[in-house]
Amino acid sequence: MTQSNLNIIRWNEASASFLRPGNPPETLGDEPLNLPENTCLALPADSVRTLPLSISPDEVKHLRRALPFMLEESLLEDVAELHFANAPLDTDRHAVAVVRRQVMSQWIAELPEPFKELPWVSEALCLPWSPGYCTLVFEAEHVLVRWGEASGTRIERSLLAPLLESLPMDHVSVVAYCADEAMVRASLPETLHGALQIRQGGLSEALLLANAEAPVPDLRQGDFAPRLPFARWWRIWQRVGIALGVAVVLKTDRKSTRLNSSHLVISYAVFCLKK
């Protein structure tokens, strides 16, 4: 692994695993983990719907408020129950993610604090992609699929063929990461067999070719945007603040005691930082 690779923490059903590209998944426990800077939290793609959306320059300013109404007809659920996130892809296209608000609240309640500070993204958009390609990662019962810059999902293997048949797959190469080529071919429409490229491995191996930057959009927007940790900052620095206040008071003491008092204050400050 190099610093240019994207690393992910995969969160599913209240369990977490850390994936370094090209390495086996590492199960995460309660112990602290020194994460690389280019790490994101990859959330189940069957709970996060992603899509590209063409946006005129006049609409961008009010896009966050307008998204629920722009997508309402294409969604089965009440938009009031849904959370929307977006990020620009270029001058007139945005990547959009839609998640149930209840699911977002559940993740916030279950996730360990360090994970909440990472970018939250769909696991499907962590797969490598370029125009003219569709990437598949076969797992035990599901398949991760990415067929566009902002399009991907997690689907049951039995539903993969109908999904691919519904997509514009003409002149598209299909790259499948798997351990069983026969199973892959049996899962794909016959029309795509000639465009199939098999690669050994799973999501970890796919990350070796993925974009080094975290995909967009980050789900932590609007009501679910990260809050500044003022309470944590205060717990860390309040003792130091007290020590500095004591130092100011001691400056009014006689010159003969100033050296010893300053030494005492510095010692107290160091003690506070170590606690």
Coordinates of C-alpha atoms in Angstrom, one line a residue:
M1 CA 0.0 0.0 0.0
T2 CA 1.1 3.5 -0.7
Q3 CA -0.1 6.8 0.6
S4 CA -1.8 7.4 -2.8
N5 CA -4.3 4.5 -2.2
L6 CA -7.7 5.0 -0.8
N7 CA -8.3 3.1 2.5
I8 CA -11.8 2.4 3.7
I9 CA -13.5 1.4 6.9
R10 CA -16.4 -0.7 5.9
W11 CA -19.4 -0.5 8.3
N12 CA -22.3 -3.0 8.1
E13 CA -24.7 -4.2 10.8
A14 CA -22.8 -2.5 13.6
S15 CA -19.5 -4.2 12.7
A16 CA -16.4 -2.6 11.2
S17 CA -13.5 -3.8 9.1
F18 CA -10.5 -1.9 7.8
L19 CA -9.4 -2.4 4.2
R20 CA -5.9 -1.5 3.1
P21 CA -5.7 -2.0 -0.7
G22 CA -4.3 -5.4 -1.6
N23 CA -4.4 -6.6 2.0
P24 CA -6.9 -8.9 3.9
P25 CA -9.6 -7.0 5.9
E26 CA -8.7 -6.2 9.5
T27 CA -11.5 -6.6 12.0
L28 CA -11.7 -3.5 14.2
G29 CA -12.3 -3.7 17.9
D30 CA -12.4 -1.2 20.7
E31 CA -8.6 -0.5 20.5
P32 CA -7.5 2.8 19.0
L33 CA -6.4 2.7 15.4
N34 CA -4.0 5.1 13.7
L35 CA -5.8 5.6 10.4
P36 CA -4.1 7.0 7.3
E37 CA -5.3 10.4 6.2
N38 CA -6.8 9.1 3.0
T39 CA -9.4 6.9 4.8
C40 CA -13.2 7.1 4.4
L41 CA -16.1 5.3 6.0
A42 CA -17.8 3.1 3.4
L43 CA -21.5 2.5 4.2
P44 CA -23.8 -0.2 2.7
A45 CA -24.6 0.8 -0.9
D46 CA -28.0 -0.9 -0.6
S47 CA -29.0 1.8 1.9
V48 CA -27.5 4.7 -0.1
R49 CA -28.9 5.5 -3.5
T50 CA -26.5 7.5 -5.6
L51 CA -27.0 9.2 -9.0
P52 CA -25.7 12.0 -11.2
L53 CA -28.0 15.0 -11.7
S54 CA -27.7 17.8 -14.3
I55 CA -28.0 21.2 -12.6
S56 CA -28.1 24.6 -14.3
P57 CA -26.0 27.4 -12.7
D58 CA -29.1 29.1 -11.6
E59 CA -30.2 26.1 -9.6
V60 CA -27.0 25.5 -7.7
K61 CA -27.6 28.2 -5.1
H62 CA -30.8 26.6 -3.9
L63 CA -30.0 23.0 -4.7
R64 CA -30.0 21.6 -1.2
R65 CA -33.6 22.8 -0.6
A66 CA -34.7 21.9 -4.1
L67 CA -33.3 18.3 -4.3
P68 CA -36.3 16.6 -2.6
F69 CA -38.7 18.2 -5.0
M70 CA -36.5 17.5 -8.0
L71 CA -36.3 13.8 -7.2
E72 CA -39.7 13.3 -5.6
E73 CA -41.3 11.6 -8.6
S74 CA -38.5 9.0 -8.9
L75 CA -38.6 8.0 -5.2
L76 CA -40.9 5.6 -3.6
E77 CA -40.7 7.0 -0.1
D78 CA -41.9 10.3 1.4
V79 CA -39.1 12.8 0.8
A80 CA -39.6 14.1 4.3
E81 CA -38.3 10.8 5.5
L82 CA -35.2 11.0 3.4
H83 CA -31.8 12.7 3.7
F84 CA -30.1 14.2 0.6
A85 CA -26.5 15.0 0.0
N86 CA -24.8 16.4 -3.1
A87 CA -21.4 17.4 -4.4
P88 CA -20.3 18.9 -7.8
L89 CA -18.9 16.6 -10.5
D90 CA -18.3 19.4 -13.0
T91 CA -19.8 22.7 -13.9
D92 CA -23.3 21.4 -14.7
R93 CA -23.5 18.0 -13.0
H94 CA -23.7 17.0 -9.3
A95 CA -23.4 13.6 -7.5
V96 CA -26.5 13.0 -5.3
A97 CA -27.0 10.5 -2.5
V98 CA -30.3 9.7 -0.9
V99 CA -30.5 7.9 2.5
R100 CA -33.4 7.3 4.9
R101 CA -33.1 9.7 7.8
Q102 CA -33.8 6.9 10.2
V103 CA -30.8 5.0 8.8
M104 CA -28.5 8.0 9.2
S105 CA -29.6 8.5 12.8
Q106 CA -29.0 4.8 13.5
W107 CA -25.5 5.0 12.1
I108 CA -24.8 8.1 14.2
A109 CA -25.9 6.2 17.3
E110 CA -23.9 3.1 16.5
L111 CA -20.7 4.4 15.1
P112 CA -17.6 4.9 17.3
E113 CA -16.6 8.5 17.7
P114 CA -13.4 8.4 15.5
F115 CA -15.5 7.1 12.5
K116 CA -17.9 10.0 12.7
E117 CA -15.0 12.4 11.7
L118 CA -14.3 10.5 8.4
P119 CA -16.0 11.2 5.1
W120 CA -19.2 9.0 4.8
V121 CA -19.6 7.6 1.3
S122 CA -21.3 4.8 -0.5
E123 CA -19.2 1.6 -0.6
A124 CA -20.1 1.2 -4.3
L125 CA -18.5 4.5 -5.3
C126 CA -15.2 3.3 -3.7
L127 CA -14.8 0.9 -6.6
P128 CA -12.6 1.9 -9.6
W129 CA -14.4 3.3 -12.5
S130 CA -13.7 5.0 -15.8
P131 CA -15.9 5.7 -18.9
G132 CA -16.7 2.6 -20.8
Y133 CA -16.3 0.3 -17.8
C134 CA -18.6 -1.4 -15.2
T135 CA -16.9 -2.8 -12.1
L136 CA -18.3 -5.8 -10.1
V137 CA -17.1 -7.2 -6.8
F138 CA -18.6 -10.6 -6.0
E139 CA -19.0 -11.4 -2.3
A140 CA -20.8 -14.2 -0.4
E141 CA -24.4 -13.3 -1.3
H142 CA -24.2 -9.9 -2.8
V143 CA -22.4 -8.0 -5.6
L144 CA -21.0 -4.5 -5.4
V145 CA -21.7 -2.7 -8.7
R146 CA -20.4 0.6 -10.1
W147 CA -21.5 1.6 -13.6
G148 CA -21.0 5.4 -13.5
E149 CA -19.2 8.3 -11.9
A150 CA -22.0 8.6 -9.3
S151 CA -23.9 5.4 -9.9
G152 CA -23.5 2.2 -8.0
T153 CA -25.2 -0.2 -5.6
R154 CA -25.0 -3.4 -3.6
I155 CA -27.4 -6.1 -4.9
E156 CA -28.3 -9.7 -4.4
R157 CA -26.5 -11.9 -6.9
S158 CA -29.7 -13.3 -8.2
L159 CA -30.8 -9.7 -9.2
L160 CA -27.6 -8.8 -10.9
A161 CA -28.6 -9.9 -14.4
P162 CA -31.9 -7.9 -14.4
L163 CA -30.0 -4.8 -13.2
L164 CA -27.3 -5.0 -15.9
E165 CA -30.0 -5.6 -18.5
S166 CA -31.7 -2.4 -17.5
L167 CA -28.5 -0.3 -17.9
P168 CA -27.1 1.1 -21.1
M169 CA -24.3 -1.5 -21.3
D170 CA -23.5 -1.3 -25.1
H171 CA -19.8 -1.1 -25.7
V172 CA -19.0 -1.4 -22.0
S173 CA -16.3 -3.6 -20.6
V174 CA -17.3 -5.5 -17.4
V175 CA -14.5 -6.0 -14.9
A176 CA -15.4 -8.6 -12.2
Y177 CA -13.4 -9.3 -9.1
C178 CA -14.2 -12.8 -7.8
A179 CA -12.9 -16.2 -6.9
D180 CA -15.1 -18.3 -9.2
E181 CA -15.3 -17.4 -12.9
A182 CA -18.0 -19.9 -13.6
M183 CA -20.2 -18.4 -11.0
V184 CA -19.7 -14.9 -12.4
R185 CA -20.6 -16.0 -15.9
A186 CA -23.7 -17.7 -14.6
S187 CA -24.7 -14.4 -12.9
L188 CA -24.3 -12.2 -16.0
P189 CA -26.5 -11.9 -19.1
E190 CA -25.0 -13.9 -22.0
T191 CA -24.8 -10.7 -24.0
L192 CA -22.1 -9.4 -21.7
H193 CA -19.9 -12.5 -21.6
G194 CA -17.8 -11.3 -24.5
A195 CA -17.1 -8.0 -22.6
L196 CA -16.1 -9.7 -19.4
Q197 CA -12.7 -9.3 -17.7
I198 CA -12.0 -11.5 -14.7
R199 CA -9.7 -10.4 -11.9
Q200 CA -8.9 -12.5 -8.9
G201 CA -9.7 -11.0 -5.5
G202 CA -12.3 -8.8 -3.9
L203 CA -12.9 -5.3 -2.7
S204 CA -9.4 -4.9 -1.3
E205 CA -7.8 -5.8 -4.6
A206 CA -10.2 -3.4 -6.4
L207 CA -9.1 -0.6 -4.2
L208 CA -5.6 -0.8 -5.7
L209 CA -7.0 0.7 -8.9
A210 CA -9.5 3.1 -7.3
N211 CA -9.2 6.8 -7.2
A212 CA -7.0 7.9 -4.3
E213 CA -9.5 10.6 -3.2
A214 CA -12.6 9.8 -1.2
P215 CA -15.7 9.6 -3.5
V216 CA -18.4 12.2 -3.4
P217 CA -20.9 13.1 -2.0
D218 CA -20.0 13.0 1.7
L219 CA -23.3 12.0 3.4
R220 CA -22.5 14.3 6.4
Q221 CA -24.5 17.3 5.2
G222 CA -27.4 19.4 6.4
D223 CA -28.9 18.1 9.7
F224 CA -26.2 15.4 9.8
A225 CA -23.2 17.7 9.2
P226 CA -20.4 17.1 11.7
R227 CA -20.5 19.4 14.7
L228 CA -17.4 21.2 16.0
P229 CA -16.2 19.3 19.1
F230 CA -16.3 22.3 21.5
A231 CA -17.0 20.1 24.6
R232 CA -14.0 17.8 23.9
W233 CA -11.7 20.8 23.2
W234 CA -12.8 22.3 26.6
R235 CA -12.1 19.1 28.5
I236 CA -8.6 19.1 27.0
W237 CA -7.7 22.7 27.6
Q238 CA -9.7 23.8 30.7
R239 CA -6.9 22.7 33.1
V240 CA -4.3 24.5 31.0
G241 CA -6.5 27.6 31.0
I242 CA -6.7 27.4 34.8
A243 CA -2.9 27.1 35.0
L244 CA -2.4 30.1 32.8
G245 CA -4.8 32.1 35.0
V246 CA -2.8 31.1 38.0
A247 CA 0.3 32.3 36.2
V248 CA -1.2 35.7 35.7
V249 CA -2.0 36.0 39.3
L250 CA 1.5 35.0 40.4
K251 CA 3.0 37.8 38.2
T252 CA 1.8 40.2 40.8
D253 CA 3.9 38.5 43.5
R254 CA 7.4 39.7 44.5
K255 CA 10.2 39.3 42.0
S256 CA 12.0 37.0 44.4
T257 CA 9.3 34.4 44.2
R258 CA 8.5 34.7 40.6
L259 CA 11.0 32.1 39.4
N260 CA 9.8 29.4 41.7
S261 CA 6.1 30.2 41.1
S262 CA 6.6 30.1 37.3
H263 CA 8.3 26.7 37.6
L264 CA 5.3 25.5 39.7
V265 CA 2.8 26.7 37.1
I266 CA 4.7 25.0 34.2
S267 CA 4.8 21.7 36.1
Y268 CA 1.1 22.0 36.8
A269 CA 0.3 22.6 33.1
V270 CA 2.4 19.6 32.1
F271 CA 0.6 17.5 34.6
C272 CA -2.8 18.6 33.2
L273 CA -1.9 17.8 29.7
K274 CA -0.8 14.3 30.7
K275 CA -4.1 13.5 32.4

